[in-house]
Coordinates of C-alpha atoms in Angstrom, one line a residue:
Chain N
X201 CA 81.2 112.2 93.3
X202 CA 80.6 115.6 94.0
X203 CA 83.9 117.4 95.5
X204 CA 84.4 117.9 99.3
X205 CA 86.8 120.7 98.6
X206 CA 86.2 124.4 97.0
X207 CA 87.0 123.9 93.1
X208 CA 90.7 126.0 93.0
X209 CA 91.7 122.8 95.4
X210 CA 90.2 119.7 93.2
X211 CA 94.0 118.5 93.3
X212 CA 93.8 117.9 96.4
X213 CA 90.4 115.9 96.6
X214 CA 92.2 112.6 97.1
X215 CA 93.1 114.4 101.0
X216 CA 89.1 115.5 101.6
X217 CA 89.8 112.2 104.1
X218 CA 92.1 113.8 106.3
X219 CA 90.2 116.7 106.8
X220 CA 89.5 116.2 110.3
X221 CA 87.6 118.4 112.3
X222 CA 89.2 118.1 115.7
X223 CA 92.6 117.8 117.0
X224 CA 92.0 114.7 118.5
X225 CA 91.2 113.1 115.4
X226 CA 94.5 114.8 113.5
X227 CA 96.7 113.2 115.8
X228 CA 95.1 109.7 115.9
X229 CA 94.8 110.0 111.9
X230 CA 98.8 111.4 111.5
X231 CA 99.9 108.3 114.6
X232 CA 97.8 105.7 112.4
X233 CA 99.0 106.8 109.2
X234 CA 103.0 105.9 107.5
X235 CA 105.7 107.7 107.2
X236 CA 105.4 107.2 103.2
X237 CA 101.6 108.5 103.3
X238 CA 102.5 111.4 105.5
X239 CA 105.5 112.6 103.6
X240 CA 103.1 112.5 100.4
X241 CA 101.0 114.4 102.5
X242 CA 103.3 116.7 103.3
X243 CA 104.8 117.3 99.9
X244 CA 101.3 117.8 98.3
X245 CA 100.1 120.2 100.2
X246 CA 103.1 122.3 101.3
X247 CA 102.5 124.5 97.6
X248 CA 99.6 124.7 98.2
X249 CA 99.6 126.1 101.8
X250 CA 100.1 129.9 100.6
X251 CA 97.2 129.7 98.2
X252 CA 95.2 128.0 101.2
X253 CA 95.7 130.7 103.9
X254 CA 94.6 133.3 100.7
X255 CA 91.4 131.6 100.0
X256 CA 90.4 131.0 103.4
X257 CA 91.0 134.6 104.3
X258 CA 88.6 135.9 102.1
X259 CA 86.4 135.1 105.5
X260 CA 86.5 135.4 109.4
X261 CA 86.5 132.5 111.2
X262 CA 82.5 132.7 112.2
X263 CA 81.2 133.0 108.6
X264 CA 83.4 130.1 106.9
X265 CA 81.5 128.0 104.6
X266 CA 81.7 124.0 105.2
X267 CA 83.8 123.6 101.8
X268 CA 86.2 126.2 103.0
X269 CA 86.1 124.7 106.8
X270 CA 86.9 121.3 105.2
X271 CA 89.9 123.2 103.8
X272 CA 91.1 124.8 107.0
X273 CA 91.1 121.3 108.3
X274 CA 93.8 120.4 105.4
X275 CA 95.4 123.0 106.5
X276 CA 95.5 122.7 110.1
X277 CA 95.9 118.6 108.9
X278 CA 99.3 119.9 107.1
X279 CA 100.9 121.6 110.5
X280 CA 100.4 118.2 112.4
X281 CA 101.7 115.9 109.5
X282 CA 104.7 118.8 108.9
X283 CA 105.5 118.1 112.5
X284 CA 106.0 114.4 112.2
X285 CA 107.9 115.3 109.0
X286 CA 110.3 117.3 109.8
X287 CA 110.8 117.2 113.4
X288 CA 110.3 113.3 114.4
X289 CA 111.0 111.7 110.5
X290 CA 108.2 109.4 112.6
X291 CA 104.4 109.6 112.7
X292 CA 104.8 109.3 116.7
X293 CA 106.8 110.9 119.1
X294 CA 110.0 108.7 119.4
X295 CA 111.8 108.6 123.5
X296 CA 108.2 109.9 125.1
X297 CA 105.0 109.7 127.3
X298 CA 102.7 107.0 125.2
X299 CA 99.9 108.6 123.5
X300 CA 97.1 106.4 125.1
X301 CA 98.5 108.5 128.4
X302 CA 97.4 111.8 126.5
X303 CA 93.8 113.3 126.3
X304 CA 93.5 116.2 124.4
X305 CA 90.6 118.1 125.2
X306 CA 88.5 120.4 122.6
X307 CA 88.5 124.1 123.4
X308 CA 86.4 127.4 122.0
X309 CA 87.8 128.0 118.3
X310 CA 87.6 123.9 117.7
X311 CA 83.1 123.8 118.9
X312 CA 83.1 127.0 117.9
X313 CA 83.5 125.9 113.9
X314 CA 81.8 122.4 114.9
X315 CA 78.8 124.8 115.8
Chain O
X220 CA 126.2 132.8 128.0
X221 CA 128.8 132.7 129.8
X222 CA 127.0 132.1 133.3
X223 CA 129.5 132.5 136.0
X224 CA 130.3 129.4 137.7
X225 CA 127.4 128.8 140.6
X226 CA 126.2 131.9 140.1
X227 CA 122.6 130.6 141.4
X228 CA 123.9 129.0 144.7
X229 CA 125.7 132.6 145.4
X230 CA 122.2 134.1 145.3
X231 CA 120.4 131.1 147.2
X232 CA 123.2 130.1 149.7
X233 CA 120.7 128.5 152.2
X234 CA 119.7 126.1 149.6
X235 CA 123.0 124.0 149.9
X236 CA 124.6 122.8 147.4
X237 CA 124.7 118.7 148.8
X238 CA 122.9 116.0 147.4
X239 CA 119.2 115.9 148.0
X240 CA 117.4 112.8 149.8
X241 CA 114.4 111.7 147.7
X242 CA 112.7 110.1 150.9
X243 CA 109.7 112.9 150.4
X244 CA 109.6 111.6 147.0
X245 CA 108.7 107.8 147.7
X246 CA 107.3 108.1 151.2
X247 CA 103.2 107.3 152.0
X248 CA 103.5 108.9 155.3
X249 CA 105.1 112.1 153.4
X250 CA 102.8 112.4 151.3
X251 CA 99.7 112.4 153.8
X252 CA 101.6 115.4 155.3
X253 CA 102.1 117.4 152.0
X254 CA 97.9 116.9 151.4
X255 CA 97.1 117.8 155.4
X256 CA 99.6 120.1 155.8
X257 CA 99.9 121.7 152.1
X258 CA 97.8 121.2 149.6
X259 CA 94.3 121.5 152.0
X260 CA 96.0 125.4 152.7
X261 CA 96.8 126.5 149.2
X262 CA 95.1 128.3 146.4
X263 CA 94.8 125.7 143.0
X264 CA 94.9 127.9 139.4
X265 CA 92.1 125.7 137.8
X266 CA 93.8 126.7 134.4
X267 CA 90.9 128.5 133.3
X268 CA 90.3 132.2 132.7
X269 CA 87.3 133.8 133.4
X270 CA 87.1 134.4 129.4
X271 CA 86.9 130.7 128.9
X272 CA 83.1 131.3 131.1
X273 CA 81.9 134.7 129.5
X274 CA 78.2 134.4 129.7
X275 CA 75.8 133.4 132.1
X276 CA 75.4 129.9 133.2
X277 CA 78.7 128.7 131.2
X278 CA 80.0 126.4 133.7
X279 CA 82.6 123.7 133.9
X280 CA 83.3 120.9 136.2
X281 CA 87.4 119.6 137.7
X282 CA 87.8 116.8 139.9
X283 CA 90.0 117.6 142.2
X284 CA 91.6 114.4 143.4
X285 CA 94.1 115.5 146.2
X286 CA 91.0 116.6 148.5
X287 CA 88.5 114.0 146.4
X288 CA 86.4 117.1 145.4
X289 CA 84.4 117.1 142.3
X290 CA 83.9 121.2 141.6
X291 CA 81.7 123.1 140.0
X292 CA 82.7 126.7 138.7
X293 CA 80.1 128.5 137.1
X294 CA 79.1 132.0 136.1
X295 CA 76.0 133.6 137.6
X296 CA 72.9 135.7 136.5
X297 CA 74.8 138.3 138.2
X298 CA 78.0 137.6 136.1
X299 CA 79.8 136.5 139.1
X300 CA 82.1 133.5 138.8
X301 CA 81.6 131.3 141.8
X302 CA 83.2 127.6 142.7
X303 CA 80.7 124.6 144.2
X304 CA 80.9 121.3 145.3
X305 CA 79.0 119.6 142.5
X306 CA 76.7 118.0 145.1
X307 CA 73.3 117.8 145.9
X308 CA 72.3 119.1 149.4
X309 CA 69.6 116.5 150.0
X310 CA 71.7 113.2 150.1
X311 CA 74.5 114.1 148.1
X312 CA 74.7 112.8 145.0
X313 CA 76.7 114.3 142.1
X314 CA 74.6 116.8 140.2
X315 CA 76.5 118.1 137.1
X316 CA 78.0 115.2 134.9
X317 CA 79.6 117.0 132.0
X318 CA 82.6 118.2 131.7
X319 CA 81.2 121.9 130.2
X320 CA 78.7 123.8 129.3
X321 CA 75.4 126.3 129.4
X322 CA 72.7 125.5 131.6
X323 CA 70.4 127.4 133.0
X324 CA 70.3 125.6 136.2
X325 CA 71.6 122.3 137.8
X326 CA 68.6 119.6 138.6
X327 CA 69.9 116.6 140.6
X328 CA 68.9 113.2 139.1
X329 CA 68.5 111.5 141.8
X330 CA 64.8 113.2 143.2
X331 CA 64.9 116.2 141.0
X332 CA 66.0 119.4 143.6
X333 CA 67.1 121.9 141.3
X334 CA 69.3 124.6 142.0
X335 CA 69.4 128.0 140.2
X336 CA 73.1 129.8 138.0
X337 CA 74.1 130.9 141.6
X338 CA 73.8 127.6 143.6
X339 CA 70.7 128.4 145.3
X340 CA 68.0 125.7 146.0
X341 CA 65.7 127.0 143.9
X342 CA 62.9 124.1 143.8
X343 CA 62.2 121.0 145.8
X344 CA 60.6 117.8 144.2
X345 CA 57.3 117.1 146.7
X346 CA 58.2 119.8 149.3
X347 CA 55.8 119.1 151.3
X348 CA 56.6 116.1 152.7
X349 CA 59.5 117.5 154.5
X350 CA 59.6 118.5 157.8
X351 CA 60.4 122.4 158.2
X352 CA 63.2 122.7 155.2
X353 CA 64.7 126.0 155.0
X354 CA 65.6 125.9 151.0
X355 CA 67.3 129.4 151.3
X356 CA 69.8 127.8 154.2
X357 CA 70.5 124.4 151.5
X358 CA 72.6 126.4 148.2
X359 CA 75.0 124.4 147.0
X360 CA 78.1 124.3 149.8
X361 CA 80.7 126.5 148.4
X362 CA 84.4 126.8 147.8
X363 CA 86.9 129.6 147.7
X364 CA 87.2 131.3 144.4
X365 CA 88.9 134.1 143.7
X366 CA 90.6 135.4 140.4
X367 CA 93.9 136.5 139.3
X368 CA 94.7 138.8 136.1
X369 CA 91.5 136.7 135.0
X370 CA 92.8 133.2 136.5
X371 CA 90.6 131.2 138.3
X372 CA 91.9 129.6 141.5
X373 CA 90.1 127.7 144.6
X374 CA 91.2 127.1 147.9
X375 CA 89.6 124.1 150.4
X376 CA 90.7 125.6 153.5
X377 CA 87.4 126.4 155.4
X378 CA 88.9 130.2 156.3
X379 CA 92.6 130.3 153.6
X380 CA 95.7 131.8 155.7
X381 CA 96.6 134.6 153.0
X382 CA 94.4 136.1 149.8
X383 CA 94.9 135.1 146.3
X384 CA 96.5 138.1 146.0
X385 CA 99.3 137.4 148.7
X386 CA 99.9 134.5 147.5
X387 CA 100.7 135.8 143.9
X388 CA 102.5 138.5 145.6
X389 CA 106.1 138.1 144.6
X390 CA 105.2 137.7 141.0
X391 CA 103.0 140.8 140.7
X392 CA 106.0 143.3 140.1
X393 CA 106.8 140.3 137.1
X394 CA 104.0 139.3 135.7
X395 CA 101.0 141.6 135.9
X396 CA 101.3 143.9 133.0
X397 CA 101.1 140.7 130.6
X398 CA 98.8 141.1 128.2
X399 CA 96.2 138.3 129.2
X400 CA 93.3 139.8 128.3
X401 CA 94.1 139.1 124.7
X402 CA 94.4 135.7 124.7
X403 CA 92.5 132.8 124.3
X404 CA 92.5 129.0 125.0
X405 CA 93.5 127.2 122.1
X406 CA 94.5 123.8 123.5
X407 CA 93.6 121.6 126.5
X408 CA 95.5 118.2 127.5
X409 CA 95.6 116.4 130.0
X410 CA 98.0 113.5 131.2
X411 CA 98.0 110.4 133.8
X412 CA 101.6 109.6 135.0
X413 CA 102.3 106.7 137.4
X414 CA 104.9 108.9 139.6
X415 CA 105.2 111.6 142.6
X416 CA 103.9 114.9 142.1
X417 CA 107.3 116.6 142.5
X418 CA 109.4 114.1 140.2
X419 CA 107.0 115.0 137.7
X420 CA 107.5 118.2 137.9
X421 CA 111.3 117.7 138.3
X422 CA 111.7 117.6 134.4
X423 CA 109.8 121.1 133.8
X424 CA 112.1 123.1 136.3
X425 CA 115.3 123.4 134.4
X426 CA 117.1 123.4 130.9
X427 CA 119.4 121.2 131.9
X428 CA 117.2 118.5 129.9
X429 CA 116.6 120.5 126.7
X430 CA 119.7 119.2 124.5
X431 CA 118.7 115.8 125.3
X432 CA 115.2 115.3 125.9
X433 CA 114.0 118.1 123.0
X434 CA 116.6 116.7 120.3
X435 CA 114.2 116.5 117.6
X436 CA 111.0 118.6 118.9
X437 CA 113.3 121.6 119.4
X438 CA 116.9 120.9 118.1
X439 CA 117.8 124.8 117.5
X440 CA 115.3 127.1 119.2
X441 CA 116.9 127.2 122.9
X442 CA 120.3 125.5 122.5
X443 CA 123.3 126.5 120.0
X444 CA 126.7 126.9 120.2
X445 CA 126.7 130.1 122.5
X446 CA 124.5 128.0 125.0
X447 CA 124.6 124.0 123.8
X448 CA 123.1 123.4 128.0
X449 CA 120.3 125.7 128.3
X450 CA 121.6 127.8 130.9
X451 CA 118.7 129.8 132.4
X452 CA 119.6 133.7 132.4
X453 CA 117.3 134.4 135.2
X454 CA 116.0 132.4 137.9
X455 CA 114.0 134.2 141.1
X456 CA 112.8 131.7 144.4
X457 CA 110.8 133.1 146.8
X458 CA 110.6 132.2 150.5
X459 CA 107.0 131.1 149.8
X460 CA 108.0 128.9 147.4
X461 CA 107.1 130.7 143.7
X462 CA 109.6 130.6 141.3
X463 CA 110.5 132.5 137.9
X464 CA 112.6 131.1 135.6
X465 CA 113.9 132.6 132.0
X466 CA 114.2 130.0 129.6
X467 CA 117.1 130.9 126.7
X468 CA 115.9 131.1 123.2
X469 CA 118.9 130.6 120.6
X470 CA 119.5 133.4 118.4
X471 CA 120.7 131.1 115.2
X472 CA 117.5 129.0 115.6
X473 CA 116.7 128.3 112.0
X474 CA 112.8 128.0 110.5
X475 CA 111.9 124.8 109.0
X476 CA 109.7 125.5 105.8
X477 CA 106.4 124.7 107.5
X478 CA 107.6 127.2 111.1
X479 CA 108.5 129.8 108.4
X480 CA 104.7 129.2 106.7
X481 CA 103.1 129.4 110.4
X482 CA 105.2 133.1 110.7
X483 CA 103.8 134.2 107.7
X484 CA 100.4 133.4 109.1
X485 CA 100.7 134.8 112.7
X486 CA 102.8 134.6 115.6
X487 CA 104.9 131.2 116.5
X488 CA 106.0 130.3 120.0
X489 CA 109.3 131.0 118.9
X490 CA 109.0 134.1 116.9
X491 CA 106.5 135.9 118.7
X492 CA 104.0 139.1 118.0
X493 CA 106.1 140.7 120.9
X494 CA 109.6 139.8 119.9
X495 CA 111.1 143.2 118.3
X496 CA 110.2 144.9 121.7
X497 CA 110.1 143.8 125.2
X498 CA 106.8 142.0 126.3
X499 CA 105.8 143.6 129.9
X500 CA 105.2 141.1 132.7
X501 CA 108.4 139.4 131.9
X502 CA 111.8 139.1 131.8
X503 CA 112.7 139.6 128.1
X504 CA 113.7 143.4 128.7
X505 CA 116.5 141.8 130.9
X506 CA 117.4 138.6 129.9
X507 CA 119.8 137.9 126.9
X508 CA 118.2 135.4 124.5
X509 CA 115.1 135.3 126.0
X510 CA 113.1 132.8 125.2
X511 CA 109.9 132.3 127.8
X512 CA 109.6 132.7 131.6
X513 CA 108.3 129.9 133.1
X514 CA 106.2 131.1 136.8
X515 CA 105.6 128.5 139.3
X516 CA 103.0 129.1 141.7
X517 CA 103.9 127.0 145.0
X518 CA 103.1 124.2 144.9
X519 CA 102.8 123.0 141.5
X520 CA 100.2 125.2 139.2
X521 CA 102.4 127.6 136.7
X522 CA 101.8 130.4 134.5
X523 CA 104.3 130.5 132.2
X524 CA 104.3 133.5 129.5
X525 CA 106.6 134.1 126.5
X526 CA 106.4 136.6 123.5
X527 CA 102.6 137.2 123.1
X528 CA 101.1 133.6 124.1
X529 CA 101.3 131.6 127.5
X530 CA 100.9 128.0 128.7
X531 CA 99.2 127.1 132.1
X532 CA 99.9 123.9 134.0
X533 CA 99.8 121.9 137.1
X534 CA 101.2 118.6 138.4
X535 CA 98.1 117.7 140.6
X536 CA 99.1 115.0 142.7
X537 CA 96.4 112.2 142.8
X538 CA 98.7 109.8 144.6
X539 CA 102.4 109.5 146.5
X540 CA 102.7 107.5 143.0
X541 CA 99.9 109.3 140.6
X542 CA 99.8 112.9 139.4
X543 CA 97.8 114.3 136.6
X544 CA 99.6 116.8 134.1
X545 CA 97.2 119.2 132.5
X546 CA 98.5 122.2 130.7
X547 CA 96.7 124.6 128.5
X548 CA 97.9 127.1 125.5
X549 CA 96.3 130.7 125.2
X550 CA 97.0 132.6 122.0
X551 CA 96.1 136.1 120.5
X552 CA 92.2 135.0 119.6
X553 CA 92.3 133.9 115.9
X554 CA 90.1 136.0 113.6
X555 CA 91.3 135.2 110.0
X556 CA 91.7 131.3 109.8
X557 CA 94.9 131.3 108.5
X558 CA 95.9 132.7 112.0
X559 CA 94.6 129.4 113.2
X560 CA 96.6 127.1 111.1
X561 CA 99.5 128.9 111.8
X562 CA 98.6 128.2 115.5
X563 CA 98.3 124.7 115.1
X564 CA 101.9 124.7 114.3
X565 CA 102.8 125.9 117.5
X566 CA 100.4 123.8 119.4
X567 CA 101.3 120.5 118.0
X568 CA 105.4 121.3 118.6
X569 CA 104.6 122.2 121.9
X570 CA 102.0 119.2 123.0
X571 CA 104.3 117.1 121.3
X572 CA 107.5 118.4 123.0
X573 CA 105.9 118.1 126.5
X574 CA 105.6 114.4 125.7
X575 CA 109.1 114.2 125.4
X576 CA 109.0 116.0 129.1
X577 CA 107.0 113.3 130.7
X578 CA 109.2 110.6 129.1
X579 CA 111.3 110.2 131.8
X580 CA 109.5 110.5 135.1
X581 CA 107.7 107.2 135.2
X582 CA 110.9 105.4 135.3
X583 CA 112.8 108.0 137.2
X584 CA 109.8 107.4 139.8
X585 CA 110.4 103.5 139.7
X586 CA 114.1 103.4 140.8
X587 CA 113.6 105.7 143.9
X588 CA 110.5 103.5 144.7
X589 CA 113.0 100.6 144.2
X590 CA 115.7 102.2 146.3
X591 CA 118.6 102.0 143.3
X592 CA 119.2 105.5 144.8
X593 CA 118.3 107.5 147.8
X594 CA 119.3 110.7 147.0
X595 CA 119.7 112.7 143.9
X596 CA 122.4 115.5 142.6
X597 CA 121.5 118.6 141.0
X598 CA 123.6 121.3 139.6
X599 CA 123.3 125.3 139.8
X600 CA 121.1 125.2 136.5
X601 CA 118.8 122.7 138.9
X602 CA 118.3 125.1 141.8
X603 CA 114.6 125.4 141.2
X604 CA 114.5 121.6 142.0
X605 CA 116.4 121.8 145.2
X606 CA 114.2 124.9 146.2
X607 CA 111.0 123.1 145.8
X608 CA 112.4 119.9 147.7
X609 CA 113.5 122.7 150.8
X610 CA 110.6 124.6 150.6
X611 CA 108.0 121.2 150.6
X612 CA 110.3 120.0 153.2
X613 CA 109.9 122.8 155.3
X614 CA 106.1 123.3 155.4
X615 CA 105.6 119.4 156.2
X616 CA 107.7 119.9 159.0
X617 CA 106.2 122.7 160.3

C-alpha cells in the first residue's frame, strides 16, 4: 500500500488512521480510543514532534500538500491525545459536562485546509 | 497574594455581605421579567467579529432563543455588515437554512421571492398576480446591529435605550487598545445545560473554584503556594452591571513536555506572545500574576482577553431551566502550520477545562429547584456573583 504519510515519517504509517481532519473527529477518535492506545500514541510521536513542525514549515498553511496536511493532522492529533495523557491520565474528561452536551463547531483555518 | 481581608466588600459596600436568596434563580414568573424587562432592552455580542464575514455575501445565521428569533447577519455589496430576521416577507417562512456561508442572495423555498446581499426584495415569483406590491417597502425586516472593536452585537428593542457604545462604556478605558485586529477564530463550541442562565454563569465569575474544579486541566497555572485559592487581584463592577475581573496566573507553573513543544511553536494561553511586556487593554500592567481578565458585558456575553489571544462567550438563557453556553477562541492568525499545532494545544486545555466549568451547574440547578436550599453564601472572592444577583434584581424590579 502506498504510504499516506511524506517518506521521512514512514514510522509512523501505522498512525495515517488518526489523522483526522477536523477537531470534531480528534476528540470523538481520542474519547473512543484506550488509555493503552493513546499513551502509545503519545509516546511515538512525541520525538517525532520537533522534526514534524520542521517539515511542515517548509510551507504556509494555504500551499500544504495533502501528504504534509495528513501530517499536520498527526500533529494537531498528538496535542489532543497529549492532553488526555498528561493532564486527565483518561481519554475523557473525568468530574465534567458529558461530551454528547458539547458541539464543536468548525471555524476558518479548519475549511480553510478542507478546501 | 496576600489580599486583605474583604478587601472587595470595602470597595462594593452596597452589595452586602448577607446570604443571597436564589428565588430569581428558580422562579417562572422571574424569569418572564428578566426576558420583558432585560434581555428584550439589551445589546447580545453574537461572538463574531466582523473578520469572521470579510467578503461580500459571507453570512451566518444564530437563533436566538430568548426572543425566538432566527437571525441573519450578513455582509453587503456595499461591505456593510447588517442583522435580519431570516424570514420571508411574503408569509414568513424561514429563508436561510445553513448555519454559514457565501451566497449571493437569499431565495425563499417556499414560492421563490428572492432577496438581494442587502435584504432587499429583489424579485417576485409571478408578480403579477398581486395586487399593487411595493417590493422596495418588503426588504427583509431588520434588527439592530452595531459593532464593537470589530464585535458584532444586536439589540431587539424596536428604538435600544443607550448605543452600543454606552453600553461598552465602562470597559473602554480597559479594553480598547487590545490588539483584536490580529486575531482570528480558531475554535467554536457550543453547549446545552439543563439550568438557569445565572447559575450557569455562577461558576465562570470567580476563582474560588479553580483548585477544585481545574485539578487536573490546570493543576499549576493559576494556583501555587503564594495563592493555593485563586484570589482575583482585580475585580471592577459597574452600576450597569459589566464587570472586569483579573484572573491570577501562578508564577512556578511548570510546562508539561507537550505545553513546552506548543511554546516552541507559538504562543500558549499560559505563556503568551505578550507576556515579557504589558498587553494594552488589560490589567496585566497592574496586576501581580496576571493571568487573563475576564469582561463581562451585562447581562451574560463576555470578552475575556489574556496575553495575545481572547475567548468570547455567552450564557444565553433559552429557559428559567435551559441556557446555551457558546464560547469562542481567537488567536494570532496561524501562518506556518506548526503555529497551528501549537494552538491546538491551547484549544483542547481550554475546551476541555470549560467542561470541567459546566460540571457542576446542572446539579447545583436541581437542589434550588428542589428547595434543599433557598439561599446561597458567597465570599469576597465571589462578589461578581452577588453583583450580578443585585444588579438583575434591580432592573426586574424597576
Amino acid at each position: 500500500m502506498a504510504n499516506r504519510l511524506p517518506e521521512e515519517f514512514s514510522d509512523l504509517e501505522g498512525y495515517a488512521d488518526w489523522a483526522e481532519p477536523t477537531e470534531a473527529a480528534r476528540m470523538a477518535r481520542r474519547i473512543g480510543a484506550t488509555m493503552a492506545e493513546l499513551t502509545d500514541y503519545y509516546s511515538t510521536v512525541l520525538p517525532r514532534m520537533e522534526a514534524i513542525a520542521a517539515y511542515l514549515d517548509q510551507w504556509d498553511l494555504p500551499d500544504l500538500p495533502d501528504t504534509a496536511k495528513r501530517l499536520l493532522y498527526i500533529g494537531m492529533m498528538y496535542m489532543e491525545v497529549a492532553v488526555a495523557v498528561e493532564l486527565f491520565k483518561d481519554p475523557d474528561v473525568p468530574e465534567s459536562s458529558p461530551v454528547e452536551k458539547l458541539t464543536v463547531l468548525t471555524e476558518h483555518g479548519e475549511r480553510a485546509l478542507l478546501g | 497574594m496576600n489580599a486583605p481581608k474583604h478587601a472587595f466588600a470595602a470597595m462594593y459596600p452596597e452589595l452586602g455581605t448577607g446570604p443571597v436568596s436564589t428565588e430569581s434563580a428558580v422562579s417562572k414568573e422571574f424569569f418572564e421579567l428578566e426576558r420583558e424587562k432585560i434581555f428584550r432592552h439589551q445589546w447580545f455580542s453574537l461572538l463574531k467579529r466582523d473578520s469572521d464575514i470579510p467578503n461580500p455575501g459571507d453570512y451566518f445565521v444564530r437563533e436566538i432563543e430568548i426572543v425566538g428569533v432566527s437571525v441573519l447577519v450578513i455582509r453587503g455589496d456595499d461591505n456593510k455588515i447588517r442583522a435580519f430576521h431570516n424570514s420571508c416577507t411574503h408569509r414568513g417562512n424561514r429563508l436561510v437554512h445553513d448555519d454559514m456561508g457565501c451566497t449571493v442572495g437569499m431565495q425563499c423555498d417556499f414560492h421563490g421571492w428572492t432577496f438581494n446581499r442587502q435584504g432587499e426584495l429583489a424579485y417576485v415569483t409571478d408578480e403579477e398576480q398581486f395586487y399593487d406590491l411595493d417590493k422596495s417597502e418588503l426588504g427583509m425586516p431588520t434588527i439592530h446591529l452595531d459593532i464593537w472593536r470589530g464585535f458584532l452585537f444586536v439589540n431587539f428593542d424596536e428604538t435600544p435605550d443607550q448605543t452600543l457604545e454606552t453600553a461598552m462604556g465602562d470597559f473602554n478605558q480597559d479594553l480598547s487598545p487590545f490588539a483584536f485586529d490580529d486575531l482570528e477564530c480558531i475554535g467554536r463550541y457550543r453547549y446545552e445545560v439543563d439550568a438557569n442562565w445565572k447559575t450557569t454563569m455562577n461558576a465562570f465569575q470567580e476563582g474560588y473554584h479553580v483548585a477544585l474544579v481545574h485539578k487536573r486541566s490546570a493543576p499549576d497555572a493559576f494556583t501555587g503556594d503564594d495563592n493555593p485559592y485563586c484570589h482575583l487581584p482585580k475585580v471592577k463592577l459597574q452600576d450597569n452591571g459589566n464587570q472586569s475581573l483579573a484572573v491570577p496566573a501562578a508564577p512556578e507553573h511548570k510546562l508539561s513536555p507537550t505545553e513546552e513543544l506548543a511554546f516552541k511553536f507559538g504562543s500558549t494561553f499560559t505563556q503568551g506572545v505578550g507576556n515579557t511586556e504589558a498587553c494594552p487593554g488589560t490589567w496585566q500592567g497592574e496586576a501581580e500574576n496576571w493571568g487573563f481578565d475576564l469582561n463581562i458585558i451585562f447581562p451574560f456575553s463576555r470578552i475575556n482577553v489574556g496575553a495575545g489571544w481572547c475567548y468570547v462567550d455567552a450564557f444565553w438563557p433559552v429557559a428559567q431551566d435551559q441556557t446555551v453556553y457558546e464560547l469562542a477562541y481567537y488567536f494570532p492568525k496561524p501562518v506556518k502550520p506548526s503555529q497551528m499545532i501549537s494552538q491546538e494545544f491551547s484549544k483542547v486545555v481550554l475546551r476541555d477545562l470549560s467542561r470541567e466549568d459546566l460540571a457542576t451547574n446542572e446539579m447545583t440547578h436541581a437542589a434550588l429547584m428542589a428547595g434543599s436550599i433557598n439561599k446561597i453564601q458567597l465570599s469576597d472572592q465571589e462578589i461578581a456573583v452577588r453583583h450580578l444577583y443585585k444588579t438583575v434584581t434591580a432592573r426586574v424590579a424597576d
